[in-house]
Tab-separated table of C-alpha atoms and ligand atoms in Angstrom:
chain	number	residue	atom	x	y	z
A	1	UNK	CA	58.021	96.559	165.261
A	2	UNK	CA	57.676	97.759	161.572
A	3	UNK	CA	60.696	97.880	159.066
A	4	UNK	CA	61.346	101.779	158.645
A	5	UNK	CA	63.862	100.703	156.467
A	6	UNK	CA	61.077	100.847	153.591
A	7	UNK	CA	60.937	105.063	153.927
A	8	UNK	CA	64.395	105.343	152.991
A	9	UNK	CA	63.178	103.184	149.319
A	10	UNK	CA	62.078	106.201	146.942
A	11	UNK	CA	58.633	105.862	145.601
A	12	UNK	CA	58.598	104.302	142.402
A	13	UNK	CA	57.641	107.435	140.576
A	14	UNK	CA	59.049	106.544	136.830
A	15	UNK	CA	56.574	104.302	135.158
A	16	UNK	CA	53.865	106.009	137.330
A	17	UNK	CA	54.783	109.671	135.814
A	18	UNK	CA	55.184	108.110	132.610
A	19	UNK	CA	51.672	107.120	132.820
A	20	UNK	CA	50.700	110.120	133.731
A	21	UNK	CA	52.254	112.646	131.162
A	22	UNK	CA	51.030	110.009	128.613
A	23	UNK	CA	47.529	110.345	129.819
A	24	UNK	CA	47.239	113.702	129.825
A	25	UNK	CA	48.953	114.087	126.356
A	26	UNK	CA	46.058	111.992	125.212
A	27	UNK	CA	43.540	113.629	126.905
A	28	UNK	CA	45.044	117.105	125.328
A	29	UNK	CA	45.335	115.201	121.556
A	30	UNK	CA	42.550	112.372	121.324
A	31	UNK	CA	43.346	112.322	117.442
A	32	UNK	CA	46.881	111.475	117.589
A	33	UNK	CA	48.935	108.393	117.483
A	34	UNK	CA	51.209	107.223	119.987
A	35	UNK	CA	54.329	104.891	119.610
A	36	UNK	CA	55.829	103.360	122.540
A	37	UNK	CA	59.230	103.037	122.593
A	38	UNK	CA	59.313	102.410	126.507
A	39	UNK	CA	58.037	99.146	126.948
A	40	UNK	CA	60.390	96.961	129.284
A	41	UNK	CA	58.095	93.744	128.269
A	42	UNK	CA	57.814	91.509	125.350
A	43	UNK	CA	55.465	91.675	122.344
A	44	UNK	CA	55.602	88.487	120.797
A	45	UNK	CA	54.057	85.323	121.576
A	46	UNK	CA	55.759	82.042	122.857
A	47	UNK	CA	56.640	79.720	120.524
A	48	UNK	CA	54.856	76.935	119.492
A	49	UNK	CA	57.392	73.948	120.719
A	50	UNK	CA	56.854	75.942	124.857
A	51	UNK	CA	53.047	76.328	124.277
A	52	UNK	CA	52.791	72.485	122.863
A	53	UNK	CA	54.860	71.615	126.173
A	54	UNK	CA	52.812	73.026	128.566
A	55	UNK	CA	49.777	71.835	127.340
A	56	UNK	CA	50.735	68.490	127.305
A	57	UNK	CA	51.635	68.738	130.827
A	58	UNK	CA	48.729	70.747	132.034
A	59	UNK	CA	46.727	67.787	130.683
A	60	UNK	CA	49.066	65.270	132.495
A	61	UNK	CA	48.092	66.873	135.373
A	62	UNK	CA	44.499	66.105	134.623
A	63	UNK	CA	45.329	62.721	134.541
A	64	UNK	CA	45.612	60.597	137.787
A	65	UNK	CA	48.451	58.248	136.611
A	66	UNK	CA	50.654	61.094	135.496
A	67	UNK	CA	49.487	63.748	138.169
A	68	UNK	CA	52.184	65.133	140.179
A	69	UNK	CA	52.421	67.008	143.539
A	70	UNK	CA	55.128	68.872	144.778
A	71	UNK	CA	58.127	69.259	143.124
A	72	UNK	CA	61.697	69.448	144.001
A	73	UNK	CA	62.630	72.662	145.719
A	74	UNK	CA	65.565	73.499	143.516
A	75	UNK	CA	63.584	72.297	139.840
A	76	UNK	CA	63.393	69.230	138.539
A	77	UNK	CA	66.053	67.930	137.543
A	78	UNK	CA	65.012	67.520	133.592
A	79	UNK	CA	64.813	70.963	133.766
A	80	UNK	CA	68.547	71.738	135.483
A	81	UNK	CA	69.874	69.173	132.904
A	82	UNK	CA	68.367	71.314	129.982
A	83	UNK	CA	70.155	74.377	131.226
A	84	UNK	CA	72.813	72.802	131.831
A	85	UNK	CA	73.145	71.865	128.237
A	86	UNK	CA	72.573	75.379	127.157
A	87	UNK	CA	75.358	76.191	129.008
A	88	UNK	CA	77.250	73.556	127.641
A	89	UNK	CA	76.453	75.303	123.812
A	90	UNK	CA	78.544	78.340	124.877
A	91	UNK	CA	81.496	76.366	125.639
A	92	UNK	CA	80.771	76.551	129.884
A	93	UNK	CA	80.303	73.754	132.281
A	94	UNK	CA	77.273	74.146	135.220
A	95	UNK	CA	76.924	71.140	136.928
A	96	UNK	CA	72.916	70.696	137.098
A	97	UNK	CA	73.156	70.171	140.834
A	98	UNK	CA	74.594	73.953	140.957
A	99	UNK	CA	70.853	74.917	139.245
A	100	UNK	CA	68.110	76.735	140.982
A	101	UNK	CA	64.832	77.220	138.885
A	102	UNK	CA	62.702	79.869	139.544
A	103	UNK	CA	59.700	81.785	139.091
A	104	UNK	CA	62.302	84.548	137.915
A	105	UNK	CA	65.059	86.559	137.575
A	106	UNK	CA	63.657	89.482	140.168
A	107	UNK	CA	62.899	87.046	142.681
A	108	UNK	CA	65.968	85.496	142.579
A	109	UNK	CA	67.659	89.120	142.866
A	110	UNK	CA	65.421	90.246	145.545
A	111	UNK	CA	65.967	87.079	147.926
A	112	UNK	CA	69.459	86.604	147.405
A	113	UNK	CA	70.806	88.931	149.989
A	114	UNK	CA	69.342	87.056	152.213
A	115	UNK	CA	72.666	85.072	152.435
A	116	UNK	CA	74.477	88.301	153.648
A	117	UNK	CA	74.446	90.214	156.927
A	118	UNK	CA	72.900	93.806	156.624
A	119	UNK	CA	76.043	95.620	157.445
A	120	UNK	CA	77.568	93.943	154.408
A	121	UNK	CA	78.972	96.580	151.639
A	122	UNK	CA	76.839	96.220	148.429
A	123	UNK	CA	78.455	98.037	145.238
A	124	UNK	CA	75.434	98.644	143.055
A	125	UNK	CA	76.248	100.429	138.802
A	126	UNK	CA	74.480	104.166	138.449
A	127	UNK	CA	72.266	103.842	136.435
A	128	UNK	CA	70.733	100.860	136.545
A	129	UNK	CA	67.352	98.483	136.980
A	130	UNK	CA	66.128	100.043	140.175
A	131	UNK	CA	65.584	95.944	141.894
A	132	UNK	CA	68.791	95.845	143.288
A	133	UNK	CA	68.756	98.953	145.070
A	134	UNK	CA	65.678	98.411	146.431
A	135	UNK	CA	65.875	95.230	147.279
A	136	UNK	CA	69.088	96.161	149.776
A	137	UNK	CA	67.409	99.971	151.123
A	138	UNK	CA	64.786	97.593	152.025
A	139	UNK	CA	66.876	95.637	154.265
A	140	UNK	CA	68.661	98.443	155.917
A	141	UNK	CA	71.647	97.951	153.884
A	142	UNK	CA	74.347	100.337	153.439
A	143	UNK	CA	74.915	100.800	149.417
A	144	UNK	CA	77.439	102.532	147.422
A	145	UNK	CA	77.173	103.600	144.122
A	146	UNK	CA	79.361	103.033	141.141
A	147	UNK	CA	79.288	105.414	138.605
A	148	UNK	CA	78.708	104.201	134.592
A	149	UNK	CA	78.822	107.143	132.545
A	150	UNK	CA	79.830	108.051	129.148
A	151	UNK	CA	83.488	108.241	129.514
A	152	UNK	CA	83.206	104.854	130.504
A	153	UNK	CA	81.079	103.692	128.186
A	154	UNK	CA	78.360	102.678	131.068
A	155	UNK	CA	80.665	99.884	131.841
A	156	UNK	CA	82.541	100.778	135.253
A	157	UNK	CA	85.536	98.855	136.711
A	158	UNK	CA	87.008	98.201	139.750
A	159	UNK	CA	89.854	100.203	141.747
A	160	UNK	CA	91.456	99.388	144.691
A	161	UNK	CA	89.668	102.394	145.920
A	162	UNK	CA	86.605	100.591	146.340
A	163	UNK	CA	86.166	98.417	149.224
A	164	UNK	CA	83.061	96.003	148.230
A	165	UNK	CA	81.709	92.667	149.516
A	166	UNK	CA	78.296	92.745	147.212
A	167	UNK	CA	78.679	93.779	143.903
A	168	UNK	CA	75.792	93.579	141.355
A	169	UNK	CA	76.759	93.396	137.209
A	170	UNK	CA	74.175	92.999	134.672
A	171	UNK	CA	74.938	92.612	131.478
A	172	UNK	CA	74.010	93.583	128.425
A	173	UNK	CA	72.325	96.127	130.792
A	174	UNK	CA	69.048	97.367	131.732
A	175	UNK	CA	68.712	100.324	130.908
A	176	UNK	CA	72.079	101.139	128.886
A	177	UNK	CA	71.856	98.089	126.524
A	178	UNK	CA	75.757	97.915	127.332
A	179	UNK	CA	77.277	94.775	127.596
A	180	UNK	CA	80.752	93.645	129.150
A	181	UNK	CA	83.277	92.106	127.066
A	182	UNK	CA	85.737	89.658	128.164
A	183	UNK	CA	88.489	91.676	129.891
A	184	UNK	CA	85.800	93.854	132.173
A	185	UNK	CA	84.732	90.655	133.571
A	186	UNK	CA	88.031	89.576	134.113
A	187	UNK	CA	88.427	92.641	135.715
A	188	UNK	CA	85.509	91.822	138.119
A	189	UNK	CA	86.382	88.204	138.632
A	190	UNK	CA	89.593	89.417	139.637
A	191	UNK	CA	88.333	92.122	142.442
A	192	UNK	CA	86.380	90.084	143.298
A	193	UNK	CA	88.682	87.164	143.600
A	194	UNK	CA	90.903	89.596	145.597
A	195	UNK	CA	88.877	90.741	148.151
A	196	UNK	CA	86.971	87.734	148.783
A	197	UNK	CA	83.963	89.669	147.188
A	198	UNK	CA	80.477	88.151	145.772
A	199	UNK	CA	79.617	88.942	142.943
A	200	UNK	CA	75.137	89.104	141.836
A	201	UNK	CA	75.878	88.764	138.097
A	202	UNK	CA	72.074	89.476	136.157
A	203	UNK	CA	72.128	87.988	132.794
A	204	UNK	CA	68.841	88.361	131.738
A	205	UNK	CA	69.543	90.046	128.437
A	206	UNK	CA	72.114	87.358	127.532
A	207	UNK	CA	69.966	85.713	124.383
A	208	UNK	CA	70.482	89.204	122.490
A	209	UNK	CA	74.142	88.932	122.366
A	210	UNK	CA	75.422	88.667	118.930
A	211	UNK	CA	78.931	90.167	119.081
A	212	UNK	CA	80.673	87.317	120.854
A	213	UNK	CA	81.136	89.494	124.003
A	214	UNK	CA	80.304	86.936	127.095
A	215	UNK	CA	77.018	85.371	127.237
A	216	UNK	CA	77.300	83.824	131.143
A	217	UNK	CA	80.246	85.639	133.804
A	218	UNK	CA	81.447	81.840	134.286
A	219	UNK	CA	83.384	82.184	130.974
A	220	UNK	CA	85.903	83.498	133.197
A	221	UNK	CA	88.021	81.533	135.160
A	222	UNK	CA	87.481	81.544	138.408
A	223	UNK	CA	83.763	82.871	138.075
A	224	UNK	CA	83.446	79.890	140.005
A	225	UNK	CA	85.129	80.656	143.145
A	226	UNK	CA	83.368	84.212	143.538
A	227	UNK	CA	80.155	84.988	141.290
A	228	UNK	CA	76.352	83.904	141.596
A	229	UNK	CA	74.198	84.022	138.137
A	230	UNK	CA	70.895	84.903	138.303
A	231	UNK	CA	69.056	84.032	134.452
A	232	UNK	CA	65.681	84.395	133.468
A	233	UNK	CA	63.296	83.176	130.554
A	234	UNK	CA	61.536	86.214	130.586
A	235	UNK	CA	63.064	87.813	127.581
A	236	UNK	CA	64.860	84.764	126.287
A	237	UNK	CA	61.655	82.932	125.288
A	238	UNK	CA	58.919	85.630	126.051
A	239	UNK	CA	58.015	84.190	129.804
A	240	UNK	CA	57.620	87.544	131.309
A	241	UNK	CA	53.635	86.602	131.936
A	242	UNK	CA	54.470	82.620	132.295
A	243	UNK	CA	57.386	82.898	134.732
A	244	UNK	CA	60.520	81.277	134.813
A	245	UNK	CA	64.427	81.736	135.549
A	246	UNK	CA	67.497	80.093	136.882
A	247	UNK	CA	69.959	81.024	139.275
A	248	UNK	CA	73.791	79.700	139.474
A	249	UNK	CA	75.230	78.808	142.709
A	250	UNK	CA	78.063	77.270	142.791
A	251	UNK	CA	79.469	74.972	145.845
A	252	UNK	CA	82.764	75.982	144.865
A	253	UNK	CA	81.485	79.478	146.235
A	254	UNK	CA	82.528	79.658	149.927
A	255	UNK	CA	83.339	82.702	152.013
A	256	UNK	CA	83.689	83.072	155.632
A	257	UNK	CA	83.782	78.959	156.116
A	258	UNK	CA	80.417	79.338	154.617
A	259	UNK	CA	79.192	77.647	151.108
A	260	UNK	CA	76.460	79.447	149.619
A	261	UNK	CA	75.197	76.937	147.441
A	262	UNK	CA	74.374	75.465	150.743
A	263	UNK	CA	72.857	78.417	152.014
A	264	UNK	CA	70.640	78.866	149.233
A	265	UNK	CA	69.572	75.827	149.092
A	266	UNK	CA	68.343	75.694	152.776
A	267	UNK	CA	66.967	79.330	151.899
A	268	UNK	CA	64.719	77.957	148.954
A	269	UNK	CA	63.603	75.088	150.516
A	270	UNK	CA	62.556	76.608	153.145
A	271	UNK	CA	60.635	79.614	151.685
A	272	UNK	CA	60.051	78.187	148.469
A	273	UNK	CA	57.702	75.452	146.900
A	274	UNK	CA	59.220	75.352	143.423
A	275	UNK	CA	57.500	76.088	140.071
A	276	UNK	CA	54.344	75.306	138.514
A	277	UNK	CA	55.012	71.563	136.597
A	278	UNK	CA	53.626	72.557	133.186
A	279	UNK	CA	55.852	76.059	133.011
A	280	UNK	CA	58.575	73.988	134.014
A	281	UNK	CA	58.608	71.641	131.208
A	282	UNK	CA	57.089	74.569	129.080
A	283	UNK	CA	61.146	75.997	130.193
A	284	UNK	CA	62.521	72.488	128.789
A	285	UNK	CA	60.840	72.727	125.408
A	286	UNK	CA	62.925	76.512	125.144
A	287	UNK	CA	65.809	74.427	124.667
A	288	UNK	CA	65.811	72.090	122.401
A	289	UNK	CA	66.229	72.677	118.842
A	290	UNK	CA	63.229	73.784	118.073
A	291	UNK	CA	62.814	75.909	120.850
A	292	UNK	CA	65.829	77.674	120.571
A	293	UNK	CA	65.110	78.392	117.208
A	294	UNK	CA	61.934	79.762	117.555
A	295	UNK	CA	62.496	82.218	120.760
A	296	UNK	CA	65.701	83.136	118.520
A	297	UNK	CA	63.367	84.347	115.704
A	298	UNK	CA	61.548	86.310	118.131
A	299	UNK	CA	65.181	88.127	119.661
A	300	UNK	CA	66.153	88.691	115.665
A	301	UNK	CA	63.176	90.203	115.756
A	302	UNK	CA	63.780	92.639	118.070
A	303	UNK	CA	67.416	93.355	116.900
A	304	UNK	CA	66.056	94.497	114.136
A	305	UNK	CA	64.076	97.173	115.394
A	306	UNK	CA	66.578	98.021	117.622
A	307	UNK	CA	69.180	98.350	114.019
A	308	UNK	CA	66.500	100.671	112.804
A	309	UNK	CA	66.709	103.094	115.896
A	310	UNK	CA	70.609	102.485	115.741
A	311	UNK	CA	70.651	103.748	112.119
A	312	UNK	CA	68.470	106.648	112.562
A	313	UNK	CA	70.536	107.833	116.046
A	314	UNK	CA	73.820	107.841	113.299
A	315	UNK	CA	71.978	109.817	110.836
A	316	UNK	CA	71.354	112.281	113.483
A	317	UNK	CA	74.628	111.971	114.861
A	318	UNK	CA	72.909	111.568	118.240
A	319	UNK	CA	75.732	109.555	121.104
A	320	UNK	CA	74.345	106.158	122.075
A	321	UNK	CA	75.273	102.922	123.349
A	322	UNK	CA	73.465	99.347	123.850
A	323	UNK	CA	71.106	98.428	120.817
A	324	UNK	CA	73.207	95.809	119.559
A	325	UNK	CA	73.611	92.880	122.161
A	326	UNK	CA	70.489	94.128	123.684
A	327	UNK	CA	66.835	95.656	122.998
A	328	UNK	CA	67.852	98.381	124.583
A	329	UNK	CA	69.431	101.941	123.286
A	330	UNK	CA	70.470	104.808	126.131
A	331	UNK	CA	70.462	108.079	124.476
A	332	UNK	CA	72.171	111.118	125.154
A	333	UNK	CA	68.965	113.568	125.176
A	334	UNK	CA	69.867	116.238	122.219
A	335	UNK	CA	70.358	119.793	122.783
A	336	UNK	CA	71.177	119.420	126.064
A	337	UNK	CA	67.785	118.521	127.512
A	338	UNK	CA	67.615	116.916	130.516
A	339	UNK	CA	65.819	113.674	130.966
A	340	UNK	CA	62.002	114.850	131.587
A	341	UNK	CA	62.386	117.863	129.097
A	342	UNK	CA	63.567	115.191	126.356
A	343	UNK	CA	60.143	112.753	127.021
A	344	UNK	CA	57.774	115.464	126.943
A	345	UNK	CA	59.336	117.076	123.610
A	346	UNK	CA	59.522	114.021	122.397
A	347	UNK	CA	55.975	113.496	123.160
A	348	UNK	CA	54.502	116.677	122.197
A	349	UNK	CA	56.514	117.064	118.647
A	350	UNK	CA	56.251	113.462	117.651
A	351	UNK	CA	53.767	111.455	119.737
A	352	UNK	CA	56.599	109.246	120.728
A	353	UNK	CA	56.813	108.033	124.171
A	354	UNK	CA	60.419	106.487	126.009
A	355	UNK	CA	61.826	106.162	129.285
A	356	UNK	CA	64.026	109.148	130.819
A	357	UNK	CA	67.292	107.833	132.223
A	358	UNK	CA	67.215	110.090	135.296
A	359	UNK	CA	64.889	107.345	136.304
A	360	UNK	CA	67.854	105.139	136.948
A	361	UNK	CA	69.538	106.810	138.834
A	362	UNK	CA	71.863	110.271	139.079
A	363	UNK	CA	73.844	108.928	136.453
A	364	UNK	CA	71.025	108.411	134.078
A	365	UNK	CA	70.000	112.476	133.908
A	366	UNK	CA	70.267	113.433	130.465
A	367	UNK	CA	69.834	110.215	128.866
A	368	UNK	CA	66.830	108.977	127.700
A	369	UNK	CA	65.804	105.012	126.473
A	370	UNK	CA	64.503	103.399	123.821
A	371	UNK	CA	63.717	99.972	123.487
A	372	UNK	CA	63.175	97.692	120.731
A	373	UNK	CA	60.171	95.384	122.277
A	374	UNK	CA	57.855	97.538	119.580
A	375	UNK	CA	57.948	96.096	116.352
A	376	UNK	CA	59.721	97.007	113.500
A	377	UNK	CA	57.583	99.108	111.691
A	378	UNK	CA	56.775	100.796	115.096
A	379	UNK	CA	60.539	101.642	115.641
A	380	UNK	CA	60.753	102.628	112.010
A	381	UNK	CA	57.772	105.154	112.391
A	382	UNK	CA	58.887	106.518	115.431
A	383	UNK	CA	62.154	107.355	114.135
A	384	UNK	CA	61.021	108.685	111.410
A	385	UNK	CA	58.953	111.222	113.547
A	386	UNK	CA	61.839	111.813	116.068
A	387	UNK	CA	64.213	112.741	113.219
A	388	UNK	CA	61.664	114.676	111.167
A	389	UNK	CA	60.719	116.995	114.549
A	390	UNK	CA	64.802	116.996	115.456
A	391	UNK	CA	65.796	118.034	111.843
A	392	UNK	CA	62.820	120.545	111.689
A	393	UNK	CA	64.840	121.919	114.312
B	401	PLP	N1	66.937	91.770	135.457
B	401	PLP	C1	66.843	92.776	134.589
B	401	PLP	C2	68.055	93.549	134.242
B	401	PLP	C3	65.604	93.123	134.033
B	401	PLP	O1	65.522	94.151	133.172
B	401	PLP	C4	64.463	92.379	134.388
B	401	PLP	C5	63.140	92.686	133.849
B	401	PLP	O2	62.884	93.637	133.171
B	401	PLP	C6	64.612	91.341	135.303
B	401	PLP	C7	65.868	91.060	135.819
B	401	PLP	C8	63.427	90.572	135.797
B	401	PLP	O3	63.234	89.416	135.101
B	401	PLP	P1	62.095	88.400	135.455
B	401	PLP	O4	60.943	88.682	134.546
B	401	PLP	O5	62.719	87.075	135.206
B	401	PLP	O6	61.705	88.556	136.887
């Protein structure tokens, strides 16, 4: 009767222990100042353009001429048209009617296997954000990992030695900050292309790109034919409390006689009421000019502080990656430390807390990362502290 399935999930013991350690550390040092350099969520507000947007609409929805029920399952379709045109800005073409809005990316990336059997082969990156893992143990899936590591950068390719239907890509990535350029995803598209795979590409981190690496997996030909692209406001425009994201499907996707734009539309629509009017249009007003200027103050903002953890890493000669198309930095953990031993030095000598990488999987032990979601004269202090306590020695 019950899904048993769920034992074989490990407990979600990273941000818990993290917690933890941090309490007691504060409990040991009441006097002492902490910097977080862990947070995974945004720090700044929306922008005014989004918040003007929703109000307007929350009050149309106070009014009985403008009032509206139930939307359309897949978003409405001012709101498909808008991403549509953002597309459109990096030189791609989504039709709207290929559009599903959202509450958000994780949704999106936890009901999406719902379109495959549960014998189906899902190829999931080590380390990486723990969803998609979960998501599939959940369901009984069988999943095979792919290892990222430093040799390759934290960007793994295909082999013929792998034998995949599912594969999940996200990039720039959570938690390396590593982003694909052009001729990985090619490399995908291809394998993909070849073995009449699927592949879950998570973009979420696409707005920090700045090095002309690709911003969306469909500016590869024949992305098309073989890859679904999950999106998400979230840390584009600082939704991660207001909730919004958008999913590719396109009906050009079709395997086994089946086309999963149709599937996922009879998916949504059944188990899915849309989103909330006012955060929809709130979504709208992120792109147009002004919107897309202001959330892209907010994202230079957050390079920033990521440059100033870059720059101090160099000084100290310390291996990285990630940190420049994304607000995250992966860290090899100095002196050999693993994962754990690096957070609690680190907390202890400089009352700096981040997130060890062994929390992402096998791959992730001895890595550590930082984020740039702090501002910048956070980052700068807490660099300042890592390298004084690291050159201290
Ligand atoms: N995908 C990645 C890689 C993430 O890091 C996150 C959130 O941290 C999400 C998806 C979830 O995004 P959303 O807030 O849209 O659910």
């Amino acid at each position: 009767m019950i899904n048993h399935h769920f034992d074989d999930v490990p407990r979600s013991y990273l941000f818990s222990e993290v917690a933890r350690r941090v309490q007691t550390y504060r409990q040991a040092h009441p006097d002492k100042s902490l910097i977080h350099m862990g947070i995974g969520d945004v720090t700044r507000p929306l922008c005014p353009p989004v918040v003007q947007a929703m109000q307007a609409a929350s009050a149309e929805q106070g009014q009985a001429d403008s009032f509206r029920g139930y939307g359309p399952e897949q978003g409405y379709p001012f709101l498909r048209q808008a991403i549509s045109g953002y597309y459109e800005s990096m030189g791609v073409q989504v039709d709207p009617a290929d559009i599903f809005v959202s509450d958000g990316a994780k949704s999106d990336l936890g009901n999406l296997p719902d379109l495959f059997t549960t014998d189906c082969r899902v190829l999931i990156p080590d380390p990486v954000y723990p969803v998609y893992r979960d998501t599939n143990l959940m369901a009984g899936r069988p999943v095979a990992y792919l290892d990222a590591t430093r040799e390759n950068g934290f960007l793994p390719l295909p082999d013929d030695s792998l034998d995949a239907q599912l594969i999940y890509l996200c990039s720039p990535g959570n938690p390396t900050g590593a982003a694909y350029d052009k001729a990985g995803l090619t490399r995908w598209v291809e394998y993909a292309r070849e073995h009449d795979a699927v592949i879950l590409y998570d973009a979420a981190y696409e707005s920090f790109i700045r090095s002309g690496v690709p911003r969306t997996i469909y500016e590869i030909p024949g992305a098309e034919e073989c890859a679904i692209e999950v999106c998400s406001l979230s840390k584009t425009a600082g939704f991660t409390g207001t909730r919004c994201g958008y999913t590719v499907v396109p009906r050009t996707l079709v395997r086994e006689g089946m086309n999963l734009h149709d599937m996922w539309l009879r998916r949504q629509s059944t188990k899915m009421n849309g989103v909330a009017y006012p955060v929809q249009r709130a979504a709208e007003a992120v792109f147009t000019p002004a919107g897309l200027a202001g959330c892209r103050e907010s994202i230079d903002a957050y390079l920033r502080s990521a440059a100033v953890v870059a720059r101090v890493l160099d000084d100290l000669g310390i291996w990285y990656c990630g940190g420049k198309d994304s607000p995250y930095l992966w860290m090899e953990c100095p002196r050999g430390m693993d994962s754990w031993a690096f957070f609690d030095a680190l907390l202890e000598n400089a009352g700096v807390v981040g997130t060890p990488g062994s929390g992402f999987g096998r791959n992730g032990e001895g890595y550590f990362r930082l984020s740039a979601f702090a501002g910048e004269q956070q980052a700068a202090e807490a660099m300042a502290r890592m390298a004084d306590w690291l050159r201290r020695g």
